[in-house]
mmCIF file of C-alpha atoms in Angstrom:
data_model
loop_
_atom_site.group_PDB
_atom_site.id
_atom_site.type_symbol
_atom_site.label_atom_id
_atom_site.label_comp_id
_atom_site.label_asym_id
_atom_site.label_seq_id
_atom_site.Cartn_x
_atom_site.Cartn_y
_atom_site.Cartn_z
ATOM 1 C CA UNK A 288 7.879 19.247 -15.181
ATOM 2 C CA UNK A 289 6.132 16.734 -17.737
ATOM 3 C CA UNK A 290 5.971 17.759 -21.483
ATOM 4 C CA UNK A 291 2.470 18.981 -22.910
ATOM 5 C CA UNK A 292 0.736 16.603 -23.359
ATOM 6 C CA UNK A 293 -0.600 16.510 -27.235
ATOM 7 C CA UNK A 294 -1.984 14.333 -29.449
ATOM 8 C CA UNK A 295 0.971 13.896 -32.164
ATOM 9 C CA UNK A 296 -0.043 13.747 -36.059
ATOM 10 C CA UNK A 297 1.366 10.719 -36.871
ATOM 11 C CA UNK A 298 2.198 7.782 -35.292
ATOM 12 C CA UNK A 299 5.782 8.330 -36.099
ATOM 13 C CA UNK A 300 5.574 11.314 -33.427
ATOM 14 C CA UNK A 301 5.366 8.702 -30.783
ATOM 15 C CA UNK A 302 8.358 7.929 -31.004
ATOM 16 C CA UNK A 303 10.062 11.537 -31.423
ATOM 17 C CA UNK A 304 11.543 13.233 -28.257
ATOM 18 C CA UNK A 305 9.568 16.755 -27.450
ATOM 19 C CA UNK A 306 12.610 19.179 -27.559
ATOM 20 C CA UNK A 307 12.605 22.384 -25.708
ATOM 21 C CA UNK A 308 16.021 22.921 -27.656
ATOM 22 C CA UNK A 309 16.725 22.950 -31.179
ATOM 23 C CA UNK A 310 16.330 19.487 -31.919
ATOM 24 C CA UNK A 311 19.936 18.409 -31.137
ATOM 25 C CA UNK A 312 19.580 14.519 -29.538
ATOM 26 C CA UNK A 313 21.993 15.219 -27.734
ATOM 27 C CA UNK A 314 20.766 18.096 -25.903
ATOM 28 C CA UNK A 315 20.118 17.711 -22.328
ATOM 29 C CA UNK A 316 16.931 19.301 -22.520
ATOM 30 C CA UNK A 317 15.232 16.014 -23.895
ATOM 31 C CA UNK A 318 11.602 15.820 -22.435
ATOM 32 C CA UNK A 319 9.732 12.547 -22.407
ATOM 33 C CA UNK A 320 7.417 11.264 -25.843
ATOM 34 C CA UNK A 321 4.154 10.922 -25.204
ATOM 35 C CA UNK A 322 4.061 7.305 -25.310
ATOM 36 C CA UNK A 323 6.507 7.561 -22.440
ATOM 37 C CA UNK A 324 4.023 9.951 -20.384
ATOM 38 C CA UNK A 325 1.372 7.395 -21.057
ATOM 39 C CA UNK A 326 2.959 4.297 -19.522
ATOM 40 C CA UNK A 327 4.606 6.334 -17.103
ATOM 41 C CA UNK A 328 1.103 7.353 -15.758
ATOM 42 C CA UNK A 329 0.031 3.953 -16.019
ATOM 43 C CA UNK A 330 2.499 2.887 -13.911
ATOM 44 C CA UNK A 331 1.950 5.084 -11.385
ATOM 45 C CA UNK A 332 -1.792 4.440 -11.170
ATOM 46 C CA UNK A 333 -0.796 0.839 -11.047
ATOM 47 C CA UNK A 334 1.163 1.527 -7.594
ATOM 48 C CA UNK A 335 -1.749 3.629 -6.677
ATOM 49 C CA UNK A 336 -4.232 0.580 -6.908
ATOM 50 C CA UNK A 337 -1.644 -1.665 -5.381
ATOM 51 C CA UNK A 338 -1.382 0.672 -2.091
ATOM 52 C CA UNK A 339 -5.072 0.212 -2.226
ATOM 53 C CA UNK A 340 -5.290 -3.436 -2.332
ATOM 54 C CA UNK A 341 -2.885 -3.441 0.658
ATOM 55 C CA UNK A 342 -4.652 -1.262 2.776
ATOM 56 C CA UNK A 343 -7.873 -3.230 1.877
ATOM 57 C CA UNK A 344 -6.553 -6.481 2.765
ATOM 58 C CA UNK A 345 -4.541 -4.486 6.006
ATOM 59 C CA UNK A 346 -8.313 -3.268 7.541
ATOM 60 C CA UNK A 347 -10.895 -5.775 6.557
ATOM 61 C CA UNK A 348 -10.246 -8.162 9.398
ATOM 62 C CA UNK A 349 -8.888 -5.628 12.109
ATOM 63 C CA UNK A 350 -12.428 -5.507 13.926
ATOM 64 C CA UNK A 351 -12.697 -9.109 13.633
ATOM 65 C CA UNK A 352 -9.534 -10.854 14.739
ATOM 66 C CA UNK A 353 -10.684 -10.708 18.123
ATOM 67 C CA UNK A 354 -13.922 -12.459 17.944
ATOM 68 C CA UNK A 355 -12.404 -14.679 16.007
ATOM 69 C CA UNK A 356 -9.314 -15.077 17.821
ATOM 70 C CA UNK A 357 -11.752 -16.587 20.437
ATOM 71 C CA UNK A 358 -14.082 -18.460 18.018
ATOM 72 C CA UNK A 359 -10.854 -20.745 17.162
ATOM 73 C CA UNK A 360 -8.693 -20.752 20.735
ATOM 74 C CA UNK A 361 -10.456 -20.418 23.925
ATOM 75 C CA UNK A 362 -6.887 -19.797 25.425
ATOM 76 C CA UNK A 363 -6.380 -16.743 23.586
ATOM 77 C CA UNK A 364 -6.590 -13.472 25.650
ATOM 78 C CA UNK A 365 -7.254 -9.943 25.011
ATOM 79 C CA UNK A 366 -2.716 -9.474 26.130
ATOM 80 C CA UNK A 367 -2.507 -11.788 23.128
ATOM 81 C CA UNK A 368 -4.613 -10.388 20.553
ATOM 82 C CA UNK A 369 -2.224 -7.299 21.330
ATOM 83 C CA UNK A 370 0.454 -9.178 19.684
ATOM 84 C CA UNK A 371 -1.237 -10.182 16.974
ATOM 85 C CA UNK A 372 -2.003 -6.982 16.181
ATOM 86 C CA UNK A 373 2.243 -6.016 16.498
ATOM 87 C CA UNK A 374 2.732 -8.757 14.418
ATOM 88 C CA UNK A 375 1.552 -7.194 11.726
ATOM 89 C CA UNK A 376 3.737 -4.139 11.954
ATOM 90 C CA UNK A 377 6.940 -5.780 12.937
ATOM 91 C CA UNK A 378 7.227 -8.195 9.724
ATOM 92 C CA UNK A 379 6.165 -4.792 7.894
ATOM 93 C CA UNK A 380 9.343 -3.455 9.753
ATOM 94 C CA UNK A 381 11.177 -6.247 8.909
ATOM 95 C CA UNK A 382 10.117 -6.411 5.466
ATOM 96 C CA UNK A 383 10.290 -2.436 4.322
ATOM 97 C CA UNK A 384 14.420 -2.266 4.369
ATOM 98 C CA UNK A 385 14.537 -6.199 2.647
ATOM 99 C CA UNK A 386 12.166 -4.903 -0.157
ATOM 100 C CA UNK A 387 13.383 -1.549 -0.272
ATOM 101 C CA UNK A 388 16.903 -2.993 -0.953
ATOM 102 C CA UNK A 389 16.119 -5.720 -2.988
ATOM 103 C CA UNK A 390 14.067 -3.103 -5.819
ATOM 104 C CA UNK A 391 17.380 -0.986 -5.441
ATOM 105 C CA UNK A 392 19.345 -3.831 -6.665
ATOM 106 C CA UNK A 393 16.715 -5.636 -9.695
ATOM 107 C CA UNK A 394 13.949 -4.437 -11.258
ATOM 108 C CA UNK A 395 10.651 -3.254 -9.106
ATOM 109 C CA UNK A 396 8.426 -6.108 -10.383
ATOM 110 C CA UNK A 397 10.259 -8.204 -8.763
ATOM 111 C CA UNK A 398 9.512 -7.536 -4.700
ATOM 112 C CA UNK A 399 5.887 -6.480 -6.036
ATOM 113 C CA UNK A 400 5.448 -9.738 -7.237
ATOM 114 C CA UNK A 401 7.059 -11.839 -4.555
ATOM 115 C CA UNK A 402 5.514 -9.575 -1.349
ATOM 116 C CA UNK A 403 2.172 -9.799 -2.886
ATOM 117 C CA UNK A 404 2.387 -13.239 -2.971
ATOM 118 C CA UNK A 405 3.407 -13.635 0.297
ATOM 119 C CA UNK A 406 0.101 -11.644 1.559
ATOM 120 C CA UNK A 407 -1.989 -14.408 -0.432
ATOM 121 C CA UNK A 408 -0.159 -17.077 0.896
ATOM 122 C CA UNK A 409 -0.716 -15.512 4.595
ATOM 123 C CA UNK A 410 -4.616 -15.133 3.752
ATOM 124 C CA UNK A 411 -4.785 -18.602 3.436
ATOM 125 C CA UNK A 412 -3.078 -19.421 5.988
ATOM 126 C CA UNK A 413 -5.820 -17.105 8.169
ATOM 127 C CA UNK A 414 -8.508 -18.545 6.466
ATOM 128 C CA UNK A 415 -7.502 -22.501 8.116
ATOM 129 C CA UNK A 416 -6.341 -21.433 11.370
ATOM 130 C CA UNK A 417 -9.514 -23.585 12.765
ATOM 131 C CA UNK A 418 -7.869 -26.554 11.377
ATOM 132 C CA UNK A 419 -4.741 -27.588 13.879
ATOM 133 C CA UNK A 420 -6.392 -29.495 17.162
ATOM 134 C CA UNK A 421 -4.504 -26.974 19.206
ATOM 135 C CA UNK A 422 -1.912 -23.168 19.787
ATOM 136 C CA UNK A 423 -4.590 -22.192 16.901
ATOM 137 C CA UNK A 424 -3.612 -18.385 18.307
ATOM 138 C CA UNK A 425 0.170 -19.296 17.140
ATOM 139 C CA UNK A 426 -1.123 -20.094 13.313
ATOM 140 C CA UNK A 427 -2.635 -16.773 13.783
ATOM 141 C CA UNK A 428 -0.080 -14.519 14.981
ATOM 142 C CA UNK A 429 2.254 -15.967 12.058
ATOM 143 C CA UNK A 430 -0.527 -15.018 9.041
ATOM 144 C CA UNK A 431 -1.015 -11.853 10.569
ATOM 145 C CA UNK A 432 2.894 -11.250 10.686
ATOM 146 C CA UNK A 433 3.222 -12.821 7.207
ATOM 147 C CA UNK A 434 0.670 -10.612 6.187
ATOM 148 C CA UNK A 435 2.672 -7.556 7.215
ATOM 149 C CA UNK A 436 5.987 -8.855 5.506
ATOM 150 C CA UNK A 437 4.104 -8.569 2.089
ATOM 151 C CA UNK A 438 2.869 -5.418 3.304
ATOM 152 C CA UNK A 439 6.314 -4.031 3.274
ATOM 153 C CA UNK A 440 5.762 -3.466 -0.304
ATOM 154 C CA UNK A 441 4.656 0.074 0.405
ATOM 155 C CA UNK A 442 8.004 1.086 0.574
ATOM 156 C CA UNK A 443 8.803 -0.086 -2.932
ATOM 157 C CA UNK A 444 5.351 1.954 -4.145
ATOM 158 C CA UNK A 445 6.078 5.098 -2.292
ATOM 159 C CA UNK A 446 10.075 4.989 -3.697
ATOM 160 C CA UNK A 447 8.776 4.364 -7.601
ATOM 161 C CA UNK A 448 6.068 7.056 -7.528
ATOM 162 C CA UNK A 449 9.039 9.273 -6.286
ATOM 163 C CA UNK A 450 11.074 8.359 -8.668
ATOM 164 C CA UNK A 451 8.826 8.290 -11.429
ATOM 165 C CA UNK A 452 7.640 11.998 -10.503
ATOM 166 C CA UNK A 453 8.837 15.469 -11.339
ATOM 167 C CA UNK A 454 9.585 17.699 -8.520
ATOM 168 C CA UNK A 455 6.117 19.249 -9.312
ATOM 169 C CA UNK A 456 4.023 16.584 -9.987
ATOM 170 C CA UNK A 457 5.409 14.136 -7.050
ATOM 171 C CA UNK A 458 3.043 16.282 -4.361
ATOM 172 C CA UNK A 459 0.051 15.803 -5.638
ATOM 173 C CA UNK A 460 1.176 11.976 -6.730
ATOM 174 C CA UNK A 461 2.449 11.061 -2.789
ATOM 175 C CA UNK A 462 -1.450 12.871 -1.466
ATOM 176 C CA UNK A 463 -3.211 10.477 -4.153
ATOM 177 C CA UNK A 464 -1.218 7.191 -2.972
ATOM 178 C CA UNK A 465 -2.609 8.342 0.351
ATOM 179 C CA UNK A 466 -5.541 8.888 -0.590
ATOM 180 C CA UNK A 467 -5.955 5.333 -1.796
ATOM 181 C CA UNK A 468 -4.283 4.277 0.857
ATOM 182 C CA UNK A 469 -7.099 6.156 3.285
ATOM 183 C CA UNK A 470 -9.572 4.890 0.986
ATOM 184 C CA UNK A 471 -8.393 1.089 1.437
ATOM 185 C CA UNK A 472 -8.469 1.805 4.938
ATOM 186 C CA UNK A 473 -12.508 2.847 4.224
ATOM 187 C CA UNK A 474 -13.149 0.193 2.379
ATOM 188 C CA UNK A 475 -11.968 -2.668 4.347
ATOM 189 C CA UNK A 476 -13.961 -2.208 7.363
ATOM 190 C CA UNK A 477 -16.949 -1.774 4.992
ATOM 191 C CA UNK A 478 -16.469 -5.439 3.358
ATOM 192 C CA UNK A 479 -16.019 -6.708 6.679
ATOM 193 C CA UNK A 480 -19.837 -4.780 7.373
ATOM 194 C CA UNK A 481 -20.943 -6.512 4.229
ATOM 195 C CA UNK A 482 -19.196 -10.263 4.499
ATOM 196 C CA UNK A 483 -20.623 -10.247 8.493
ATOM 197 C CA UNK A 484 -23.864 -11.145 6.886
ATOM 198 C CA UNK A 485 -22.844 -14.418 6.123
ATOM 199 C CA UNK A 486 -22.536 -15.135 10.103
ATOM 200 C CA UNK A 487 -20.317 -16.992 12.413
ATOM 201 C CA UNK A 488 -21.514 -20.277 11.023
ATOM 202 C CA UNK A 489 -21.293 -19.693 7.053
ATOM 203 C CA UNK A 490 -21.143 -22.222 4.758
ATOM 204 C CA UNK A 491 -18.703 -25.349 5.216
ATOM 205 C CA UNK A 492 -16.686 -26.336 2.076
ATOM 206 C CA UNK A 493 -15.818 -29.954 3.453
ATOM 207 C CA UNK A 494 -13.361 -31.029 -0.056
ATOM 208 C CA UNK A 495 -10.890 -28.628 1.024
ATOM 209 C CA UNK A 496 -11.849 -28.372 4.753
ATOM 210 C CA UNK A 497 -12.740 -24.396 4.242
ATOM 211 C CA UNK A 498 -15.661 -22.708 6.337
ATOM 212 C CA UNK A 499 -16.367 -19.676 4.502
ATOM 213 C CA UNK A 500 -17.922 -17.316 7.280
ATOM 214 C CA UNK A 501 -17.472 -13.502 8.196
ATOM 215 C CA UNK A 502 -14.308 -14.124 9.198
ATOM 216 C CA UNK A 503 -12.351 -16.155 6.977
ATOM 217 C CA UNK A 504 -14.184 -14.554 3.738
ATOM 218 C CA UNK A 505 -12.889 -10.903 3.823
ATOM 219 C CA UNK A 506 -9.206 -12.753 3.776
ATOM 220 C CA UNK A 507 -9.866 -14.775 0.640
ATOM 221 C CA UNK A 508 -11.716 -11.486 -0.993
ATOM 222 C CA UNK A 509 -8.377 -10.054 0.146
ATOM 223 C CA UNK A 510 -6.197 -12.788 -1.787
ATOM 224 C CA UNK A 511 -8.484 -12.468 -5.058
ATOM 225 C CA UNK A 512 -7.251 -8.859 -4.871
ATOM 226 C CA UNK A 513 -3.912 -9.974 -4.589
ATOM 227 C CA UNK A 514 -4.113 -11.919 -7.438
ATOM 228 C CA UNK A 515 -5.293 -9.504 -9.693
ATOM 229 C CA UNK A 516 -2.832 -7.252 -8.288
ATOM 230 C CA UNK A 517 -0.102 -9.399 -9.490
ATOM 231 C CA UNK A 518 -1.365 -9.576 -13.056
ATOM 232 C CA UNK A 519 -1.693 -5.868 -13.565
ATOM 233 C CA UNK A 520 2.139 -5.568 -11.968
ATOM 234 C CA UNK A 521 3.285 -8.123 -14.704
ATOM 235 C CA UNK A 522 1.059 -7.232 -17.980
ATOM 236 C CA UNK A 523 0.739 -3.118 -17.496
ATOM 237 C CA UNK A 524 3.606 -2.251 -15.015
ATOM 238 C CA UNK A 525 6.658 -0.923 -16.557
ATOM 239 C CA UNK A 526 9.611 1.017 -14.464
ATOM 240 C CA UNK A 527 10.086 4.633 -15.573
ATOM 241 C CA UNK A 528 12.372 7.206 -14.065
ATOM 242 C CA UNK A 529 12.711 11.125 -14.259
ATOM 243 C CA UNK A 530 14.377 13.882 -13.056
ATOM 244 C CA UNK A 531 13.066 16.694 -10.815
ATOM 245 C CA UNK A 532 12.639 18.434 -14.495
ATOM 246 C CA UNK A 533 10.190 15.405 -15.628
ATOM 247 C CA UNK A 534 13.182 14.401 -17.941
ATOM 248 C CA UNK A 535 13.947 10.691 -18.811
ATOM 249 C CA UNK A 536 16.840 9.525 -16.740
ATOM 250 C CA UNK A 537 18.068 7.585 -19.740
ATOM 251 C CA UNK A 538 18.003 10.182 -21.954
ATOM 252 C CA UNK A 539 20.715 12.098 -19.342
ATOM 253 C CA UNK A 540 24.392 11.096 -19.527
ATOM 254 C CA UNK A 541 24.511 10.796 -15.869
ATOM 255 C CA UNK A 542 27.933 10.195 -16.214
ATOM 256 C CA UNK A 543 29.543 13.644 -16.823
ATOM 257 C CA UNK A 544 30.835 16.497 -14.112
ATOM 258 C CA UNK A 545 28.056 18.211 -14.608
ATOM 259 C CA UNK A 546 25.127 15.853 -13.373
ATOM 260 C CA UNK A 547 27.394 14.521 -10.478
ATOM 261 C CA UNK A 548 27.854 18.358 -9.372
ATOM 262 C CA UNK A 549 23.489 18.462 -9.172
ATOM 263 C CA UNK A 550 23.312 15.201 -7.532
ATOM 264 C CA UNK A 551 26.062 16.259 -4.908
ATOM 265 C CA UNK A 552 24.043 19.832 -4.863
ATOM 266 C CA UNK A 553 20.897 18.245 -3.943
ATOM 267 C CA UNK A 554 22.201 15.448 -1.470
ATOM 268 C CA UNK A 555 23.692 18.502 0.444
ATOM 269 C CA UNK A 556 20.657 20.521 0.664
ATOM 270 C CA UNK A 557 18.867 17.531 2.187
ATOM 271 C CA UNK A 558 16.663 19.024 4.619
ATOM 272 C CA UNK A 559 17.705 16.259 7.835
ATOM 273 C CA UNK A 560 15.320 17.640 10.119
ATOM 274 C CA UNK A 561 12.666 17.810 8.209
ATOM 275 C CA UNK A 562 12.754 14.330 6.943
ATOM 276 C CA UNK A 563 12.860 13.217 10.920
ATOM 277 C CA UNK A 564 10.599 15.219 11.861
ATOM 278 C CA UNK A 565 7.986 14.255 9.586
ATOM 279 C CA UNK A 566 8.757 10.285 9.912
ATOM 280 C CA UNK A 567 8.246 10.673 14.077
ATOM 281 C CA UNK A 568 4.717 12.431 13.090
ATOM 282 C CA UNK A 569 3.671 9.247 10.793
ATOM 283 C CA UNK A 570 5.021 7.326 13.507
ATOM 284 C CA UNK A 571 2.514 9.163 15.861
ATOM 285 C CA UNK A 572 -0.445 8.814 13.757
ATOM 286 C CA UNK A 573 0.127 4.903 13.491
ATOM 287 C CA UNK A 574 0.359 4.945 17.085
ATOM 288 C CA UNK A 575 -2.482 6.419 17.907
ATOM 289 C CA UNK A 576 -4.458 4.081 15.162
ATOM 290 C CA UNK A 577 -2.799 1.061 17.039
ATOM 291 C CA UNK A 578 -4.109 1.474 19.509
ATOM 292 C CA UNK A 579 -7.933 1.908 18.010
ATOM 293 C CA UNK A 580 -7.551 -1.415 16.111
ATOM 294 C CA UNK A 581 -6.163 -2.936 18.883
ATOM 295 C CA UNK A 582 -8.961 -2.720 21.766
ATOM 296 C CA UNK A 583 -11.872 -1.163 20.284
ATOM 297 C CA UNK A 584 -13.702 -4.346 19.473
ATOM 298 C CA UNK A 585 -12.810 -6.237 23.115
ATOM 299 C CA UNK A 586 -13.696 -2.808 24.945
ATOM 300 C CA UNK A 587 -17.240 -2.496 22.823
ATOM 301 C CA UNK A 588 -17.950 -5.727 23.672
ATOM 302 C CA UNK A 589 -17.276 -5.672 27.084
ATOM 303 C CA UNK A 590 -18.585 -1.960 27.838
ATOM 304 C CA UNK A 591 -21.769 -2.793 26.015
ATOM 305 C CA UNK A 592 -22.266 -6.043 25.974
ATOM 306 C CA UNK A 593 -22.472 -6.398 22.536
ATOM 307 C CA UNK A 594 -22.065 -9.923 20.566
ATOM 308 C CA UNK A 595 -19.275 -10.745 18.388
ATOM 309 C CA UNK A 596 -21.042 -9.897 14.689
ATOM 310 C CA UNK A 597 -22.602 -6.688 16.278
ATOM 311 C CA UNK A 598 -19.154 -5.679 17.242
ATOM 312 C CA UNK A 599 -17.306 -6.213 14.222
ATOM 313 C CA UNK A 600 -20.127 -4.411 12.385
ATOM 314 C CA UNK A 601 -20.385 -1.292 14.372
ATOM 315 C CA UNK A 602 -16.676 -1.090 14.988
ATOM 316 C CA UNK A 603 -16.092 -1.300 11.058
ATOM 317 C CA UNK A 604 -18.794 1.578 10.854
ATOM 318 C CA UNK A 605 -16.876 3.954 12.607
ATOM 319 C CA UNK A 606 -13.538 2.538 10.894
ATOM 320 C CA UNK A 607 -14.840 3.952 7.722
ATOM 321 C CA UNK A 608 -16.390 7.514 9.259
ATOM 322 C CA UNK A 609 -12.806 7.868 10.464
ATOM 323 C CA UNK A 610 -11.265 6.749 6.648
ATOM 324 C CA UNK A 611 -13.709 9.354 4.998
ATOM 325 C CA UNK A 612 -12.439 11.847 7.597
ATOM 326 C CA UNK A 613 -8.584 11.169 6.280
ATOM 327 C CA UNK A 614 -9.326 11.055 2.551
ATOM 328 C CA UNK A 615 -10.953 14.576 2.915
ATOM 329 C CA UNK A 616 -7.911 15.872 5.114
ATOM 330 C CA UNK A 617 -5.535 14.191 1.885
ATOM 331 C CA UNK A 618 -7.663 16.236 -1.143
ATOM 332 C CA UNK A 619 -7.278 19.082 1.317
ATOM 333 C CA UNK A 620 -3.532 19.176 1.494
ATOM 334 C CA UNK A 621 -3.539 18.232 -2.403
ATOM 335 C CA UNK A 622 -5.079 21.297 -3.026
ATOM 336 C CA UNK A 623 -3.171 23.802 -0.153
ATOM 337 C CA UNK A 624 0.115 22.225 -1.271
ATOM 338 C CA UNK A 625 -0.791 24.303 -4.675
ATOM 339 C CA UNK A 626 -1.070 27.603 -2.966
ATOM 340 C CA UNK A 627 1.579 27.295 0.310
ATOM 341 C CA UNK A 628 4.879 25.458 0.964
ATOM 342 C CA UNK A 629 4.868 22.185 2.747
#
């Protein structure tokens, strides 16, 4: 539970612990300053907008990797694009432990940093796959699976909003990182709408052998997110963590009986089945979105006949009517999870 949040007299109360006790430091009921609060918040919002970006530069090219795909390698076929679609979500796989372990062991910034980098790196790597003479579809598959080993940053966000969260503010923080999560997933296809009207042929940038078209330009948009994601993770993000009370964790001599008896308390109330149960139904929803992004485009266009930019544009249409769909079923939960139990 965070402190009140009130605009101190002086700038000396900044820096003054709100007590609930009687103003003994040591007290364990220490609540967070206001400054604290502040840049916690900040924080937070930063892993917000970083969950966006990746979800952004996750859907922008879904409905057009397979038009694409056969723009640059007339070998490809439609059992192929299928992996290049897996690709994605296996180096997330691989990636979500490495990452998750890695901001266990040194500071958060760190994997942020490095993963997003990685993405941009694998955007660029999309954007020349018309380059090599030849096994074009193999450049490809590896920036698509590159791609989804920088996505397995989202485990690092979803751990530090839980960790930076009281027990009752970390509900409504986990439905808002979905939220902008859903909302990435809105906005991507909608770029790709919007970056389609360039056209197959674009413009050719011959000095550094780039053809900026509708299909290599939502990637590069994708990597100037990155970018700026990177400097907001080094110049505003700061790591904060509180208890289930909202109480500074370094303000709490987790060293003494007392604190290991709560943390033993609440490992042993762990609610196992729970926890699998709801991890097999987000493994059912991705499955069932698989398999949209995977054949929707090749089965429009061969069930209707429809070219490649007419495709990606009406496919990314109904991409973002399905995203609006999720971001109101997300505010909905928000605001049930106030009145009824999970």
């Amino acid at each position: 539970m965070a402190a009140a949040v009130l605009e101190p007299a002086s700038s000396e109360d900044w820096e003054q612990p709100l007590l609930n006790g009687d103003g003994d430091e040591r007290s364990k009921d220490v609540m967070e300053t206001l400054q604290h609060y502040k840049s916690r918040w900040r924080s937070i919002r930063i892993m917000y907008l970083t969950m966006f970006f990746s979800s952004v530069g996750f859907s922008i090219v879904i409905m057009s990797i397979w038009p694409y795909l056969q723009q640059i390698d007339k070998t490809a076929d439609p059992s192929f694009l299928g992996w290049i679609i897996a690709s994605y979500s296996i180096g997330q796989m691989i990636a979500s432990p490495f990452f998750g372990t890695w901001s266990n062991c040194r500071p958060r910034r760190e994997p942020l940093v490095v993963s997003t980098g990685i993405s941009i790196a694998a955007n660029f790597l999309y954007a020349y796959v018309h380059l090599p003479p030849s096994h074009n579809k193999y450049y490809m598959l590896a920036a698509r699976a590159l791609v989804g080993f920088g996505a397995g940053n989202v485990a690092v966000v979803r751990s530090y909003i839980a960790g930076a969260t009281s027990l009752t503010e970390r509900t409504n923080a986990m439905a808002n990182t979905s939220a902008c999560q859903a909302v990435g997933f809105i906005l991507g296809p909608v770029f790709q709408t919007l970056f389609s009207l360039i056209g197959e042929k674009g413009i050719s940038w011959k000095a550094i052998y780039l053809q900026l078209n509708m299909y290599t330009a939502p990637v590069l948009f994708g990597s100037l997110l990155g970018i700026i994601n990177i400097v907001l993770i080094i110049a505003v993000f700061r790591e904060h963590h509180v208890d289930d009370l909202g109480r500074p964790q370094n303000s709490i001599n987790t060293e003494t009986e007392e604190n290991n008896e709560v943390v033993q308390d609440n490992q042993r109330y762990i609610d196992h089945v729970a926890v699998v149960s709801t991890n097999f139904l987000f493994f059912v929803i991705l499955f069932i979105f698989a398999v949209f992004e995977t054949i929707a485009t090749p089965l429009t266009m061969d069930m209707y006949a429809w070219t490649r930019k007419k495709a990606v544009v009406i496919n990314g249409l109904i991409l973002g009517a399905v995203g609006i769909e999720s971001v109101v079923v997300f505010l909905s939960v928000k605001e049930l999870s106030k009145r009824h139990k999970e």
